[in-house]
Amino acid sequence: MATTLYIIGAGPGDPDLISVKGLNQIRRAEAILYDALVPAELLAKARPSCRMICVGKRKGHKEFSQDEINDLLVFYARRFQCVVRLKGGDPYVFGRGHEELEYVTARGICAEVIPGISSAIAAPSSAGIPLTKRGVNESFWVVAGTVSNGDISGDMILAAQSSATVIVLMGLNQLQKIAAVFSHHRSSLEPIAIIENAARQDQRVITGTAGTIAALAEEHKVCTPAVIVIGKVVDERNALTCLANVYIEQEVSDETNTENKY
């Protein structure tokens, strides 16, 4: 049976960070069902005749329920030879990609998943924060900020008791609770960064500690989408900035000395 549906990870926000394989299917697609965070520049790669259906959710507003999205996938996959389900980040990292794959497979649709770069990886990197660094940490956890009942995950408490770097997705609305958990289990001085609009031109990075980050986020009016990074690796970004500033100052000094010399 020929593949008719491709569940594709669009990456974290920069349209250039999609895979070549994913981009090829976007260019072939006869219909694309896309999430709200998929960049418009990526959708522009589709052919003019392609049907575009926004099925994403933003700030609690849903165009379609998940059940409706599942039915739409089957509807279009049975009518076209190439249908794309385009998701932000990676389909299998809090993206419900496997749920959609199960649903269409049970109804006789041949589907393929094409991975994408998760914001859990891309956001820290784009902010200059290494997820792991020798002598600083040994692992990292990726945790959902909010679970189905609206509370923070029990895994958040376990993560706070470890020494790992913790990346929190979909957690901005729970920031105060998350910071309190890490203040309790680690320290109020535990470094925390928030990366807003990661890997996009309007990216912002706010750094603080478990004791200050909630107030800083409010002061700077941080909005979703945002990724939270917790752990000592956050300080590595600050150290890198200091090194860059020292280099610039030294370069200016060397140029001044050279001009004075001649």
XYZ file of C-alpha atoms in Angstrom:
262
model
C 0.000 0.000 0.000
C 1.434 3.396 -1.005
C 1.996 6.048 1.620
C -0.615 8.798 1.403
C -0.105 10.603 4.713
C 3.114 12.107 6.057
C 3.240 13.275 9.669
C 6.097 15.766 9.590
C 7.947 17.717 12.250
C 8.400 21.307 11.065
C 11.079 22.100 13.637
C 11.193 24.846 16.273
C 10.318 27.957 14.250
C 13.098 28.701 11.785
C 11.780 27.458 8.403
C 15.306 26.419 7.410
C 15.431 23.855 10.223
C 13.056 21.382 8.588
C 14.542 18.188 7.133
C 15.100 17.863 3.383
C 12.809 14.834 3.395
C 10.046 16.774 5.094
C 10.412 19.717 2.720
C 10.184 17.403 -0.291
C 6.812 16.090 0.894
C 5.521 19.607 1.555
C 6.321 20.460 -2.057
C 4.442 17.347 -3.239
C 1.440 17.724 -0.961
C -2.096 18.098 -2.252
C -3.381 18.979 1.222
C -1.563 20.192 4.352
C -3.093 20.168 7.828
C -0.827 22.401 9.887
C -0.372 23.605 13.447
C -0.553 27.255 14.501
C 3.192 27.521 15.180
C 4.278 26.342 11.719
C 6.062 29.289 10.031
C 4.301 30.885 7.053
C 7.555 30.742 5.069
C 7.397 26.958 5.227
C 3.793 26.803 4.077
C 4.772 29.025 1.148
C 6.925 26.150 -0.166
C 3.772 24.194 -1.061
C 2.407 24.324 -4.572
C -0.326 26.926 -5.246
C -3.046 24.297 -5.693
C -2.388 22.686 -2.294
C -5.278 22.837 0.170
C -4.260 24.479 3.454
C -6.141 23.583 6.632
C -5.112 25.196 9.946
C -5.868 22.755 12.755
C -3.619 24.247 15.416
C -4.219 25.578 18.911
C -2.950 28.908 20.237
C -3.534 30.425 23.674
C -6.257 27.919 24.437
C -8.197 28.538 21.208
C -8.811 25.425 19.101
C -9.907 25.428 15.484
C -10.629 21.690 15.738
C -10.684 19.103 18.512
C -8.213 16.227 18.321
C -11.024 13.865 17.301
C -11.943 16.212 14.458
C -8.318 16.430 13.357
C -8.095 12.637 13.273
C -11.203 12.443 11.076
C -9.874 15.156 8.762
C -6.631 13.209 8.289
C -8.587 10.142 7.181
C -10.889 12.235 4.989
C -8.063 13.852 3.009
C -5.804 10.783 2.935
C -8.585 8.795 1.240
C -8.998 11.459 -1.440
C -5.446 12.505 -2.270
C -2.174 10.736 -2.984
C -0.029 12.970 -0.764
C -1.355 14.578 2.425
C 0.884 16.252 5.003
C 0.180 16.662 8.712
C 2.641 19.399 9.634
C 3.449 19.801 13.322
C 5.734 22.168 15.180
C 8.926 20.648 16.601
C 8.934 16.850 16.467
C 5.663 14.877 16.148
C 6.636 12.492 18.949
C 7.699 15.078 21.557
C 4.421 16.131 23.200
C 2.982 16.419 19.700
C 0.335 13.647 19.725
C 1.909 12.340 16.547
C 1.691 8.706 17.577
C -1.988 9.076 18.495
C -2.692 10.345 14.992
C -0.596 7.584 13.452
C -2.530 4.936 15.398
C -5.858 6.423 14.367
C -5.187 6.527 10.625
C -3.414 3.147 10.568
C -6.441 1.489 12.194
C -8.515 2.846 9.301
C -6.315 1.499 6.546
C -4.280 4.633 5.841
C -0.589 4.096 5.106
C 1.340 6.816 6.927
C 4.965 7.743 7.562
C 6.442 9.900 10.311
C 9.249 12.277 9.347
C 11.050 13.545 12.469
C 11.649 17.207 13.214
C 13.978 19.125 15.513
C 12.229 19.499 18.864
C 12.225 22.894 20.556
C 13.461 20.992 23.619
C 16.788 20.671 21.804
C 16.739 23.721 19.537
C 15.661 26.381 22.044
C 18.575 25.953 24.467
C 21.031 25.687 21.560
C 19.717 28.849 19.897
C 20.074 30.648 23.236
C 23.684 29.517 23.700
C 22.830 27.044 26.466
C 24.424 23.580 26.210
C 22.050 20.843 27.347
C 25.033 18.871 28.604
C 28.546 19.943 29.441
C 31.352 17.914 30.928
C 31.827 18.769 34.589
C 28.483 20.582 34.824
C 25.777 17.948 34.324
C 25.350 14.366 33.170
C 21.833 14.276 31.709
C 18.753 16.253 30.817
C 15.035 15.728 31.303
C 12.254 16.995 29.043
C 9.054 17.537 31.020
C 5.599 18.822 30.065
C 4.756 21.930 32.056
C 1.076 21.096 32.357
C -0.697 17.726 32.417
C -4.281 16.956 31.396
C -5.803 17.966 34.746
C -4.200 21.416 34.509
C -1.591 20.859 37.232
C 2.180 20.460 36.940
C 3.517 16.977 36.306
C 4.622 14.694 39.125
C 7.750 14.140 37.051
C 8.594 17.811 37.628
C 9.117 17.080 41.316
C 11.279 14.055 40.510
C 13.286 16.106 38.021
C 13.863 18.817 40.616
C 15.337 16.208 42.961
C 17.908 15.196 40.345
C 20.999 17.104 39.251
C 19.906 17.044 35.607
C 19.199 19.944 33.324
C 15.410 20.209 33.002
C 13.694 21.488 29.854
C 10.049 22.376 30.330
C 7.722 22.612 27.331
C 4.301 24.258 27.569
C 5.089 25.475 31.068
C 4.913 29.258 31.001
C 1.477 29.379 32.646
C 2.856 27.217 35.469
C 6.101 29.163 35.871
C 5.481 30.283 39.443
C 4.685 26.734 40.607
C 7.655 25.304 38.701
C 10.034 27.869 40.203
C 8.692 27.088 43.680
C 9.341 23.359 43.185
C 12.956 23.974 42.190
C 13.481 26.519 44.968
C 12.349 23.860 47.430
C 14.269 20.878 46.055
C 17.388 22.654 44.774
C 17.798 26.313 45.698
C 16.225 29.711 45.120
C 19.502 30.472 43.317
C 19.025 27.660 40.771
C 19.627 29.217 37.313
C 16.616 29.369 34.983
C 16.234 30.687 31.444
C 13.124 31.309 29.374
C 13.500 31.261 25.601
C 10.601 32.967 23.839
C 10.026 32.354 20.101
C 13.055 30.066 19.910
C 14.998 29.922 16.647
C 13.046 32.839 15.194
C 14.126 36.388 14.393
C 12.145 37.716 17.353
C 13.690 35.284 19.850
C 14.180 36.608 23.378
C 16.080 35.063 26.268
C 15.332 35.971 29.889
C 17.659 34.562 32.553
C 17.272 34.545 36.309
C 16.971 32.142 39.208
C 14.213 30.072 40.733
C 13.650 32.939 43.141
C 13.474 35.723 40.527
C 12.324 34.229 37.229
C 8.558 34.612 37.740
C 8.899 38.335 38.447
C 11.283 38.765 35.504
C 8.880 36.994 33.150
C 6.076 39.318 34.254
C 8.290 42.391 33.988
C 9.353 41.513 30.432
C 5.847 40.337 29.456
C 7.097 36.985 28.202
C 4.589 35.218 25.939
C 4.149 31.766 24.462
C 5.644 29.886 22.751
C 8.379 29.670 25.344
C 10.762 26.976 26.564
C 12.052 26.926 30.138
C 15.554 25.632 30.887
C 16.555 24.909 34.480
C 20.017 24.014 35.711
C 23.606 25.106 36.000
C 24.135 24.937 32.227
C 22.194 28.219 32.041
C 25.229 29.901 33.611
C 27.327 28.667 30.687
C 25.450 31.108 28.428
C 26.330 33.965 30.754
C 29.956 32.812 30.856
C 30.068 32.752 27.055
C 28.683 36.295 26.911
C 31.374 37.444 29.336
C 34.092 35.827 27.213
C 32.760 37.564 24.108
C 32.698 40.922 25.893
C 36.267 40.459 27.137
C 37.393 39.659 23.577
C 35.671 42.774 22.193
C 37.178 44.990 24.887
C 40.639 43.529 24.221
C 40.231 44.015 20.471
C 39.253 47.665 20.960
C 42.205 48.170 23.281
C 44.613 46.579 20.779
C 43.305 48.795 17.974
C 43.715 51.898 20.140
C 47.276 50.937 21.087
C 48.122 50.294 17.422
C 46.763 53.713 16.374
C 48.708 55.435 19.149
C 51.855 53.567 18.173
C 51.759 54.792 14.600
